[in-house]
XYZ file of C-alpha atoms in Angstrom:
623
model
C 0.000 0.000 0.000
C 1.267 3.327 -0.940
C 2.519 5.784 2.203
C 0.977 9.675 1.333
C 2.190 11.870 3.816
C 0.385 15.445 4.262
C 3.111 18.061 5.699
C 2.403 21.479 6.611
C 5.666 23.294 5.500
C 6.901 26.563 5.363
C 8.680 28.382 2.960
C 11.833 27.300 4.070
C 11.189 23.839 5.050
C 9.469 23.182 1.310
C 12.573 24.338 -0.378
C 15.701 24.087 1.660
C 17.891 21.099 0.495
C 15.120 19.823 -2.277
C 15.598 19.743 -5.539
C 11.870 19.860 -7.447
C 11.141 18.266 -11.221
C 8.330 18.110 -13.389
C 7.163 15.705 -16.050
C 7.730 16.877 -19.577
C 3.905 16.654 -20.326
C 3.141 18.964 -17.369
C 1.317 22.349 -18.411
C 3.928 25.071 -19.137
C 4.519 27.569 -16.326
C 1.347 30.260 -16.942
C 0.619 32.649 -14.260
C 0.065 36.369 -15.381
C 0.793 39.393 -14.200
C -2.286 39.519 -11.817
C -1.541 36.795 -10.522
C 1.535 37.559 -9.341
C 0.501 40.569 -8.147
C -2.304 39.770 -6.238
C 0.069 37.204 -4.472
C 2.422 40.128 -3.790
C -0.877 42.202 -2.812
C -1.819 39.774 -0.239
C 1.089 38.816 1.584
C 2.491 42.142 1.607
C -0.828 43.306 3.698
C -0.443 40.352 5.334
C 2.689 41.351 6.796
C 1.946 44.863 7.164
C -1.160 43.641 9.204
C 1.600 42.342 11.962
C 4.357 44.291 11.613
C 5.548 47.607 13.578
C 7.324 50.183 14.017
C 10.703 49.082 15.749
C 9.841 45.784 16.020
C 13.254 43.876 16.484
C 13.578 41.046 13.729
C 13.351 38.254 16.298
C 9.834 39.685 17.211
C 8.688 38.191 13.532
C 8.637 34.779 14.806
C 4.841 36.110 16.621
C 3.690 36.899 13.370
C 0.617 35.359 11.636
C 1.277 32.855 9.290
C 0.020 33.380 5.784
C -1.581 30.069 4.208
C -0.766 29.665 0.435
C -2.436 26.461 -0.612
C -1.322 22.996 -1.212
C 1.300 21.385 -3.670
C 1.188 17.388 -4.550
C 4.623 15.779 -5.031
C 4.999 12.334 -5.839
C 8.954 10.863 -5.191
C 10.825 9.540 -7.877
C 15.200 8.567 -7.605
C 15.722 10.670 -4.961
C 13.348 14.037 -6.669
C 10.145 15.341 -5.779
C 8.055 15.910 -8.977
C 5.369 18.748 -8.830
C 2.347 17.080 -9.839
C 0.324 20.414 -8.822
C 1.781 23.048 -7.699
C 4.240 24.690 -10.081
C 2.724 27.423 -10.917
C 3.256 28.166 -7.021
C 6.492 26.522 -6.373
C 7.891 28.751 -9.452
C 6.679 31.753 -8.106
C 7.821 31.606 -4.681
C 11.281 31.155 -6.311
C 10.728 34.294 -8.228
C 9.873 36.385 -5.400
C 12.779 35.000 -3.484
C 15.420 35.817 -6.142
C 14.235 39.026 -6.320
C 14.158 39.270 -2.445
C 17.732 37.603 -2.161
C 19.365 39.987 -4.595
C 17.705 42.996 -2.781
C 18.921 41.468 0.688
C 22.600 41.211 -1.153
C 22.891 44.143 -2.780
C 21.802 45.856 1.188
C 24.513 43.885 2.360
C 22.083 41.396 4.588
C 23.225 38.616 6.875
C 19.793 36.734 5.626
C 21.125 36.072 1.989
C 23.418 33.166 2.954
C 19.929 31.651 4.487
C 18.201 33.063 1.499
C 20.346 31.579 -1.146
C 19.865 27.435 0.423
C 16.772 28.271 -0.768
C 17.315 28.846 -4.286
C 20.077 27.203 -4.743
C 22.196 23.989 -3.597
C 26.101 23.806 -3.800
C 27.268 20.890 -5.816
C 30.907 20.350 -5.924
C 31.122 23.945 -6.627
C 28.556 24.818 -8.919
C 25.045 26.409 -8.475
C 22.345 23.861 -8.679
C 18.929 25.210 -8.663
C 16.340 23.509 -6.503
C 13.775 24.115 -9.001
C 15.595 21.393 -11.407
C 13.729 21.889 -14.598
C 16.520 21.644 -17.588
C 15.277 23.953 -19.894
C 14.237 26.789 -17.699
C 17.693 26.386 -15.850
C 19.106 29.454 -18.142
C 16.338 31.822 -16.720
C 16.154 31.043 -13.749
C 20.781 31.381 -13.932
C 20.216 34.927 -15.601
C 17.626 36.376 -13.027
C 19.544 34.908 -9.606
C 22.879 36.512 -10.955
C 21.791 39.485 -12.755
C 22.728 38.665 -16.268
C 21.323 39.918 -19.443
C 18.842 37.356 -20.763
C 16.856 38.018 -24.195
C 13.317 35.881 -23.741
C 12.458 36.334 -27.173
C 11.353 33.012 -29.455
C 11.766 31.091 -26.278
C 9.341 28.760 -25.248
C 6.119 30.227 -22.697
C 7.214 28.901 -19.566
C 10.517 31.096 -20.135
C 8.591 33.861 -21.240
C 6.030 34.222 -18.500
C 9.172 33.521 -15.660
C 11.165 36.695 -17.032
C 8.079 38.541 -17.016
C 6.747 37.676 -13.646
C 10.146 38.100 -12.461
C 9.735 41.880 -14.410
C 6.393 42.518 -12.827
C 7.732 41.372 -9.330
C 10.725 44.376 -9.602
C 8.051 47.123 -10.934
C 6.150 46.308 -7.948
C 8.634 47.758 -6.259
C 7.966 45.714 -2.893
C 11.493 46.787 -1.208
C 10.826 50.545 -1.629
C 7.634 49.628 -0.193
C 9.178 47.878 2.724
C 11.957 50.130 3.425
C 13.423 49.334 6.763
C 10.971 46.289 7.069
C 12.890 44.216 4.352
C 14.637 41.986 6.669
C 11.603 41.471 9.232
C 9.788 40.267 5.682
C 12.391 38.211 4.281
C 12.254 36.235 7.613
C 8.662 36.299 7.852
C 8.224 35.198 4.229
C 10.599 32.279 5.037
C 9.276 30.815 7.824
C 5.353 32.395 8.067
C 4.260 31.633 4.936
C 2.925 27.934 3.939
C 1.532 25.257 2.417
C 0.430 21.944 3.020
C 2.678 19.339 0.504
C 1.116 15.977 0.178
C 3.659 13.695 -1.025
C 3.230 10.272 -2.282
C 5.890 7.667 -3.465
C 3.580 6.760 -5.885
C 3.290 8.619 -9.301
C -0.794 7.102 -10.023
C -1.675 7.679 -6.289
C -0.469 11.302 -6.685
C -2.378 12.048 -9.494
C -5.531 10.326 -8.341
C -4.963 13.242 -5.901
C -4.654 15.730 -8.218
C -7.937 14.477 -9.628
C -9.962 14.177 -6.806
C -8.923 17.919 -4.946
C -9.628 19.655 -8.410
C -13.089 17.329 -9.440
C -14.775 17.154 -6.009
C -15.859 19.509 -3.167
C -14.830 22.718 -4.512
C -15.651 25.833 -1.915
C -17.847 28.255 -2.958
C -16.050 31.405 -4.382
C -16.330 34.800 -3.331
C -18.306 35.252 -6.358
C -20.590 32.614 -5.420
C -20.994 33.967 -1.658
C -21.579 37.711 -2.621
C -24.380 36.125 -4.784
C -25.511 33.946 -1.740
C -25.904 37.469 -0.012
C -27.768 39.476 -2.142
C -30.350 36.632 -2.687
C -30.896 36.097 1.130
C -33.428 38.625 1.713
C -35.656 37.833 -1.157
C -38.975 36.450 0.046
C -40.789 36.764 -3.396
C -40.142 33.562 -5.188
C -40.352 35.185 -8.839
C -38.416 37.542 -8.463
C -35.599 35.587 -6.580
C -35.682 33.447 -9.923
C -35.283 36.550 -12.249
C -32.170 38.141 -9.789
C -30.519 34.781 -10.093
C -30.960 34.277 -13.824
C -29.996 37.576 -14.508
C -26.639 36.535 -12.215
C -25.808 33.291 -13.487
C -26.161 35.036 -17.004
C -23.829 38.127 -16.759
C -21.100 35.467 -14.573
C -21.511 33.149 -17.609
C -20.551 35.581 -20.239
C -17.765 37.175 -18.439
C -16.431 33.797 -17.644
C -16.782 32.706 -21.197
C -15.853 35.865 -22.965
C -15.351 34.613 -26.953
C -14.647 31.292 -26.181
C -11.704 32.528 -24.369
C -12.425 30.878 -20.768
C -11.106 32.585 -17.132
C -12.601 31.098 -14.122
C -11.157 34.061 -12.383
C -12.574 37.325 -15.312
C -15.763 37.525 -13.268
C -14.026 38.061 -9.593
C -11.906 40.436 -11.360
C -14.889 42.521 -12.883
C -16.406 42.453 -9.240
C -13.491 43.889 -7.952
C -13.269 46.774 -10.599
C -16.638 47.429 -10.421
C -17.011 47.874 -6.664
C -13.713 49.741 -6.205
C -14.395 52.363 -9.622
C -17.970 52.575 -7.875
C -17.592 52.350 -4.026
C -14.109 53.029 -2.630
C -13.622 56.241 -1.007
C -10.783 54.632 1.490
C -7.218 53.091 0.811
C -4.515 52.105 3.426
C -1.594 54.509 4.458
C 1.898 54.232 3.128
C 2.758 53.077 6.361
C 3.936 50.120 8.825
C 0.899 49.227 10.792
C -1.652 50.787 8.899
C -4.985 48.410 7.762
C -6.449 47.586 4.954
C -9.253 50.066 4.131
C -11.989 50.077 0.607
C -9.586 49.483 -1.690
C -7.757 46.963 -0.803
C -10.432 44.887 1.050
C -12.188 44.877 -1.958
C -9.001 43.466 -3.723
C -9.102 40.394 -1.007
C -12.569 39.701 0.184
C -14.541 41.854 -1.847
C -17.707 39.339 -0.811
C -17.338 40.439 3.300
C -16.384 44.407 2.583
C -20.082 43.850 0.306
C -21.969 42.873 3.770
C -20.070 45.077 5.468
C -20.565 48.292 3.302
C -24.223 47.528 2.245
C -25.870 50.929 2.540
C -22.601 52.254 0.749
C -23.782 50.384 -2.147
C -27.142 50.534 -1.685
C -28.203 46.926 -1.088
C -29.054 44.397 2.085
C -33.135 44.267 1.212
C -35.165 42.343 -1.641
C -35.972 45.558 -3.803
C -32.300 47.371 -3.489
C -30.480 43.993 -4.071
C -32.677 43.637 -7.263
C -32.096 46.663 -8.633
C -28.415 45.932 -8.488
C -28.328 42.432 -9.516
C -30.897 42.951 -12.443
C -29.485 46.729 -13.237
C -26.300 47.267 -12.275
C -24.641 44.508 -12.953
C -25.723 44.058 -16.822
C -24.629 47.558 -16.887
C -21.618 47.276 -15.577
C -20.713 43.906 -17.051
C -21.302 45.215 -20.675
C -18.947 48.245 -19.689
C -16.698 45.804 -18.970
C -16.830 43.303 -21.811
C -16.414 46.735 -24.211
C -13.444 47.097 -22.503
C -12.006 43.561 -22.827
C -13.136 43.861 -26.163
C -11.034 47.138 -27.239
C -8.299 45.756 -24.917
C -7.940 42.839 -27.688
C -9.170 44.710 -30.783
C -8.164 47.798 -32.144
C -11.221 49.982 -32.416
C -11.629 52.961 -33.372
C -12.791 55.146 -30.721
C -11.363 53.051 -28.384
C -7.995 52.543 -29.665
C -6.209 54.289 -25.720
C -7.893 50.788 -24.391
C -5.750 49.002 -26.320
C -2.971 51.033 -25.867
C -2.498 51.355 -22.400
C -3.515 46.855 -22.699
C -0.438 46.150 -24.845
C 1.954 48.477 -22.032
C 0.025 45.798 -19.785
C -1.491 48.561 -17.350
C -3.003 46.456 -14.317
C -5.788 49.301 -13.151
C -7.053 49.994 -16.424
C -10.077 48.041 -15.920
C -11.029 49.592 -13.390
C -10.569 53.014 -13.544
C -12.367 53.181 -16.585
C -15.344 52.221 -15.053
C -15.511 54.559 -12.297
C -16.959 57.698 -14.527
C -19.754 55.362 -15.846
C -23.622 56.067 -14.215
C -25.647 53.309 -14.956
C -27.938 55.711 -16.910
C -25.369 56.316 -19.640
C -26.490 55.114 -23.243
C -24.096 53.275 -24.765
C -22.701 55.890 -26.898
C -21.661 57.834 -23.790
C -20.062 54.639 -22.267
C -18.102 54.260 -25.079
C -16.814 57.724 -24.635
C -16.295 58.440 -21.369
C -14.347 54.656 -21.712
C -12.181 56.106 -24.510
C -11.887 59.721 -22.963
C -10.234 58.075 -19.447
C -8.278 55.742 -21.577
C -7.228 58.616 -23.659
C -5.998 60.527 -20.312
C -4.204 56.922 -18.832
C -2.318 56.813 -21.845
C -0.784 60.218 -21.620
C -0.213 60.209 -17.912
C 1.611 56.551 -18.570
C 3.742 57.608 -21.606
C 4.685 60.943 -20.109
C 5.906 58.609 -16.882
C 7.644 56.121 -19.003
C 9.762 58.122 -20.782
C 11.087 59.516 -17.695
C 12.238 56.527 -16.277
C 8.891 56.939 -13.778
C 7.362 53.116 -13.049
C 3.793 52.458 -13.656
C 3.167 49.529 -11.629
C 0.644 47.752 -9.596
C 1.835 49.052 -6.588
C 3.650 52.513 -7.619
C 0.405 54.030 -9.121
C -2.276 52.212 -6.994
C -2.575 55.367 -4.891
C -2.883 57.528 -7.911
C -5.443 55.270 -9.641
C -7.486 55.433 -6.144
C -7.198 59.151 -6.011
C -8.121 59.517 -9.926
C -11.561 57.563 -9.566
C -12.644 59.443 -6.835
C -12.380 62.131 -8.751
C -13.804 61.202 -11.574
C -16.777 59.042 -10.069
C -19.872 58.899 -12.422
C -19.266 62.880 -13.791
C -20.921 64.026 -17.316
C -19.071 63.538 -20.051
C -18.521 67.466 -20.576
C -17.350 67.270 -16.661
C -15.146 64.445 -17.211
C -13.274 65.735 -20.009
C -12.752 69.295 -18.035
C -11.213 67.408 -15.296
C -8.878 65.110 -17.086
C -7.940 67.871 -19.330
C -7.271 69.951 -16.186
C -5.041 67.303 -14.930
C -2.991 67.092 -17.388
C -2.428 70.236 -17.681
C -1.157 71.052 -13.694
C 0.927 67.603 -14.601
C 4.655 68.359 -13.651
C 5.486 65.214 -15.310
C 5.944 65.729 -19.373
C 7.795 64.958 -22.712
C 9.976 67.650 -21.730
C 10.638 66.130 -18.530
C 10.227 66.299 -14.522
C 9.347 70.379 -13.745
C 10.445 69.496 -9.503
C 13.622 68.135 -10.787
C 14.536 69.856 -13.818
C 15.538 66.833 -15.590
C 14.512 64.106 -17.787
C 12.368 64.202 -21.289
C 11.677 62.191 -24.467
C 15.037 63.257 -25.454
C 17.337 61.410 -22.986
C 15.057 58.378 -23.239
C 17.310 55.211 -24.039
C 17.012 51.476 -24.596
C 17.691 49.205 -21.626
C 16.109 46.405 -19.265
C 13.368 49.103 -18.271
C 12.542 50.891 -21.475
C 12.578 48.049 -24.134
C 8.994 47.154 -23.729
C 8.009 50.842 -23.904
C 10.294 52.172 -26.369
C 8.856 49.482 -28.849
C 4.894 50.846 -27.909
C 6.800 54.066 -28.465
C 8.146 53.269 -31.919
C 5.327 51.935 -33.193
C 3.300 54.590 -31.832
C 5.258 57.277 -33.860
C 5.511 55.031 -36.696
C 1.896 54.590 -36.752
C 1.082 58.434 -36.399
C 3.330 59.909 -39.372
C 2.019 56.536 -41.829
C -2.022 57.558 -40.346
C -1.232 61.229 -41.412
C 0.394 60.603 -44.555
C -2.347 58.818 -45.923
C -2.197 55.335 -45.087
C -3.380 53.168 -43.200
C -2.513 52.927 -39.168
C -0.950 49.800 -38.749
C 0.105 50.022 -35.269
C -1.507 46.473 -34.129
C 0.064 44.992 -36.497
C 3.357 46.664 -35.325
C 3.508 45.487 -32.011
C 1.791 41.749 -33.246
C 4.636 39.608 -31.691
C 2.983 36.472 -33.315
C 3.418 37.391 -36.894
C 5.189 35.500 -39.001
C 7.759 38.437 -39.327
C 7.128 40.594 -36.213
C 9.131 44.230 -36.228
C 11.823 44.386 -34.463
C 13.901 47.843 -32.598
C 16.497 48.695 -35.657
C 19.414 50.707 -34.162
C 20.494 53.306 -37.028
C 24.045 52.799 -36.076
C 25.583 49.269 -36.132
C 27.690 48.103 -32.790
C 30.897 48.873 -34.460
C 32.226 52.036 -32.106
C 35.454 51.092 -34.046
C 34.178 52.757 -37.001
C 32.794 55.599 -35.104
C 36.162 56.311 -33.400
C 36.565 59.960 -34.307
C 33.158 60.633 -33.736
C 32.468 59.815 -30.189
C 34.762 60.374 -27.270
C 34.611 56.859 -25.652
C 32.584 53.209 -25.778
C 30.283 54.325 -23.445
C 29.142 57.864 -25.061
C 28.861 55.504 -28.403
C 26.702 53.453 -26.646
C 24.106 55.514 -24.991
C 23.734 57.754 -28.204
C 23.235 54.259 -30.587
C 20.624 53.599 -27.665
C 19.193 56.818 -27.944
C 15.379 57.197 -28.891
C 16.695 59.472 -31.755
C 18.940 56.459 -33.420
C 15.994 53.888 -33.252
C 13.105 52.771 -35.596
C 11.159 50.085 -36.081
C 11.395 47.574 -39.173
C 10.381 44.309 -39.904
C 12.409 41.437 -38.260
C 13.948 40.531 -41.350
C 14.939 43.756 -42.453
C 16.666 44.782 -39.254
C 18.444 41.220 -39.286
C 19.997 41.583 -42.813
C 20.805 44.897 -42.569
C 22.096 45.401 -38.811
C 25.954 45.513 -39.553
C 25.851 48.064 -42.539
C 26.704 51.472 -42.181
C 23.841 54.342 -42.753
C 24.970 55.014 -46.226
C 24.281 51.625 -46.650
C 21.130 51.089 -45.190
C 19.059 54.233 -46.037
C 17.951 53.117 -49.573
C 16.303 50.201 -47.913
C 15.140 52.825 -45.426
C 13.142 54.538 -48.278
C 11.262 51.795 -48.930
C 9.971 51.106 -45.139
C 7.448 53.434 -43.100
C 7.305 56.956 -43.295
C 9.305 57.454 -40.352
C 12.166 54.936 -41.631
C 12.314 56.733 -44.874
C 12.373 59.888 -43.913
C 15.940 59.815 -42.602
C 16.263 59.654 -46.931
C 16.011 62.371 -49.546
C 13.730 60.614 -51.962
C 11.222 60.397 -49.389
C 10.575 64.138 -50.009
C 10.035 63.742 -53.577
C 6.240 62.955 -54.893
C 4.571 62.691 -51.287
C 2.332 65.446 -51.271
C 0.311 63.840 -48.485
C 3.643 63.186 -46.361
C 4.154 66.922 -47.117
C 1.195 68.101 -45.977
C 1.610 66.138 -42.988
C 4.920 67.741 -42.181
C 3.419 71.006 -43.159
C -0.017 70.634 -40.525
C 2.088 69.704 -37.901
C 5.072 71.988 -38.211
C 7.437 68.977 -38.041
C 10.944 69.148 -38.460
C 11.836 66.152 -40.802
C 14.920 65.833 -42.558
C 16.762 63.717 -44.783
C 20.739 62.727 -43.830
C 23.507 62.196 -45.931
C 25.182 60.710 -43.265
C 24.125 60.446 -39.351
C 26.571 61.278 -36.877
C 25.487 63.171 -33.299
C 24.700 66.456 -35.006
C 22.001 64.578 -37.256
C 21.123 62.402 -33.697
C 20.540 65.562 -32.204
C 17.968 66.584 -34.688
C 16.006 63.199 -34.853
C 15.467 62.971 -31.222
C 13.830 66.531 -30.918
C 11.645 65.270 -34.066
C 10.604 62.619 -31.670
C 9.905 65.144 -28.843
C 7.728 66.939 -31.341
C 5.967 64.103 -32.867
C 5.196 62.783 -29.324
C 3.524 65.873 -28.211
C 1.367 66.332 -31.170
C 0.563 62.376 -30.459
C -0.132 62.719 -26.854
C -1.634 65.909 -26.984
C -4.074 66.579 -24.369
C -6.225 68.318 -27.069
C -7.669 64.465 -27.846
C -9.865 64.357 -25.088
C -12.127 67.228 -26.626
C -12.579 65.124 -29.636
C -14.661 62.428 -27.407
C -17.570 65.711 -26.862
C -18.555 65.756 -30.766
């Protein structure tokens, strides 16, 4: 008879001296980036819940613990496979890279407890305890801060350098500040899981089987709809409250054949906190969890709590919002997922601010809505916000300023507040307004005198928003010029030949030698947002080496904004010319392109970029 053993394990005791496998037809590893951040999310508040103010490190061992599921691992030569629980495992490893390089790079006494974690010794070489072969070079790059391209490598890859990406623009140690070593140690030893381990691979998965077929709980969906239907006494109308329910769930759930068990919690939790939070926790040790993030975690008991904020807890107030608002609000919200996938016009700032992966979108586009709004007036109150995210989150990028989860939670709290339910001609006045006291633009940071389009360069932080950038400017001049605005299928990394970030000059500083002053100033100028385009991925391959005199009559025949670093571009164009002309843009064609020429190209992109994120477009949503 086969032995399975249930342990209840922390951190620490799951990982320290294992080494963890999976089998090759295991799913790849897929969390997203709300996933990872509503683990962050949770067990940061969980910590904050205990922790104070000059609380000595040793005090963390009085801490609640922090409960993060259960993992199955069946034994096999001396190796526990993951038969469930990868997704987790994988993710805990992330976090404590990330935490173990912060704890190094502070100069920690933790990291040498830290790193057994991670990583096992073996005659002298790093071997990872999460032992998967082909996700080893990841997982190297990330724990010892190397340079790693994830590009046409396989999803589990992918999604890990991601994750890992999302975890660092959480920013979670400037968000800890002093508490970083009182975490790390609670993290290690208060956070855990129950692993049920069996030496035998079928009982494992019978398991598996069993925990995911039978007795699931009732979600916090399902007990938020238990709540509402409670005080219903009239039969008929119970039946109509619930059908309308299970209806809206089912579409959300099964948006276009696209199924997420998880899309119609997450529309609960936009719509309650764009509608219904005027509270958020303070940036501080101690401090509880208030609306906002208590809608985030138990959105089901802030509902019973809160009920005459949202106007429910009797039979003829719960109907209203179960057979009123929540259609409403539910079709808002599928308009949104549908411009976040689809480039619409009208709409096209939803799917902007979706492909630079902005977390609160979702929500605060909802908070303007009144469930009296025709659909027309949804749509543009959805696309004015939108519009107004996506100039706030450029004019951050580009300035080195990060726009995640955590970093601009605050900021998304404050903005739907202040936006809650207003008329469109309102709205627009306030955005507009907003952007207009912003200190924070394409010429740079006013408080710091600093910053701007202009010194924006490609590294580990830009890439993914230089590329919107580029195809954001390519898009523009090609719309203006006549043609048609291709930007989706610009940033379409599934095409068969995707485009790619061309660097005008080659990486031969050799050549360059009596041009630039040292390696370094060749390097951040060939970086520079000036010396970049975007081309198809076989153009930039074959012609990467060559010098510009070489490459620019294969620039003519590319996008406007490729060919316009050539002469003939300015011949026969009259629509390209008028362009130029409406605009008051100064583009010019090179003989060669040395830092003078640089110079010119990167204030073209200052000027393009404020003509493309103009505040003006919100008016445009009133007519």
């Amino acid at each position: 008879m086969s032995t399975i053993t249930p342990h209840y394990q922390s951190v620490t005791q799951l990982l320290q001296g294992r080494s963890f496998g999976i089998d090759e037809y295991q799913r790849e590893y897929k969390w997203e980036k709300k996933h990872i951040e509503e683990l962050i999310v949770d067990i940061h508040g969980k910590f904050n819940s205990c922790y104070k103010n000059g609380d000595e490190t040793k005090q963390v061992s009085n801490y609640d613990e922090y409960f993060l599921g259960s993992i199955i691992v069946t034994k096999r030569n001396g190796k526990s496979y993951l038969i469930d629980g990868q997704q987790r495992v994988t993710s805990i490893t992330l976090l404590l890279i990330y935490l173990y390089r912060a704890a190094k790079e502070q100069g920690l006494t933790v990291v040498e407890t830290m790193a057994k974690l991670i990583f096992s010794d073996s005659f002298g070489e790093q071997k990872f305890n999460l032992d998967i072969q082909e996700r080893l070079p990841v997982i190297d790059a990330l724990f010892n801060g190397k340079e790693f391209n994830p590009e046409d490598k396989d999803e589990s890859i992918q999604s890990m350098y991601s994750r890992y990406k999302d975890i660092e623009d959480y920013e979670l140690v400037k968000e800890l500040g002093e508490s970083l070593p009182h975490f790390i140690y609670w993290f290690m030893n208060k956070v855990c899981l129950i692993e049920i381990v069996s030496e035998n691979d079928n009982y494992a998965y019978s398991i598996f089987e069993t925990m995911n077929d039978r007795g699931k709980p009732l979600s916090p969906v399902d007990m938020l709809k238990a709540y509402l239907l409670a005080p219903f006494e009239d039969t008929e109308k119970k039946k109509i409250a619930n059908s309308e329910w299970k209806k809206q769930i089912l579409e959300l759930i099964s948006w276009k054949g696209h199924y997420d068990q998880e899309r119609d919690s997450n529309f609960i939790k936009a719509w309650l906190r764009s509608q219904y939070a005027n509270s958020i926790r303070e940036r501080k040790a101690g401090s509880i969890d208030k609306d906002w993030e208590l809608i985030g975690s138990v959105f089901h008991r802030w509902s019973r709590d809160n009920s005459s904020k949202i106007e429910i807890g009797n039979q003829e107030k719960n109907l209203m919002l179960m057979t009123e608002h929540l259609p409403f609000f539910a079709k808002a919200f599928r308009i949104i997922l549908d411009a976040s996938s689809n480039y619409e016009i009208g709409l096209e700032s939803v799917f902007y601010n979706a492909h630079n992966d902005f977390t609160w979108q979702n929500t605060v586009l909802m908070s303007s809505l009144q469930v009296n709004d025709d659909e027309k007036t949804v749509r543009r109150k959805i696309g004015v916000v939108a519009t107004y995210l996506d100039i706030w989150l450029m004019r951050r990028v580009v300035n080195y300023i990060r726009v995640g989860y955590s970093s601009t939670s605050y900021a998304m709290f404050k903005l739907c507040t202040d936006i809650r339910r207003k008329s469109l001609p309102d709205l627009i006045d306030i955005l507009t307004e907003k952007l207009n006291e912003d200190e924070i633009t394409f010429e740079g940071v006013e408080a710091k005198n600093r910053g701007g389009i202009e010194e924006l360069g490609l590294n580990q932080f830009s890439r993914r928003y230089i590329y919107h950038l580029l195809a954001r400017l390519t898009a523009f001049v090609e719309k203006e010029s006549g043609r048609v605005d291709e930007f989706q299928h610009y940033v379409n990394r599934k095409a068969k030949n995707p485009y790619d970030i061309e660097h005008i000059w080659a990486d031969k500083s050799s050549k360059n030698n009596l041009i630039f002053n040292s390696e370094q100033e060749f390097v951040d100028i060939r970086n520079n947002i000036g010396s970049l385009l975007l081309l198809p991925a076989d153009v930039n391959r074959s012609y990467q080496d060559k010098s510009f005199a070489d490459k620019a009559p294969h620039y003519a025949k590319q996008n406007f904004f490729a060919a316009s670093l050539t002469s003939v571009t300015y011949k026969h164009q009259p629509q390209f010319e008028a362009f130029m002309n409406r605009f008051s843009l100064n583009f010019k064609p090179f003989e060669k392109f040395g830092v003078e020429e640089q110079k010119s190209r990167k204030t073209l992109v200052r000027n393009l970029a404020n003509q493309i994120w103009s505040p003006e477009r919100l008016k445009s949503y009133l007519n």
